């Protein structure tokens, strides 16, 4: 079978020849049957929510999910961050506004389910630090997926603010 997958799923696949398990969504149209694959049930759920938004089809949904992981997307929608959404390929201002309006309620429980033991305040500080660092790297010319990877690679609990996180991410990108 041929599966269409977002880049976030593609990066999580094991090496060639190893066993991979993906969760699928089967789309049936008059002219085609298409399978979409995701690394988690949560990603498939996000995809299904996205394709219900007016003006967002499967192709754009995959592009959005390739640009940021599901938790980052949920944080972006909840914070109403129009700039981060418009930075994704194929997402204009009107589509970004529609995504925020239509997805905010659907994703409200997502952030609670990924909240650390410290509670929502700890999540808010951590997500602000990560979002600020990713936004800064995007402003410097990195693609959203590259920025998210760099930040995730160097993030740790010892890092207190986004400035330090940005410095470490930039250093790691220079080494690579």
XYZ file of C-alpha atoms in Angstrom, residues 3 110 120 135:
4
model
C 0.535 5.946 2.301
C -5.246 18.560 24.011
C -0.968 24.467 33.725
C 9.383 31.931 16.454
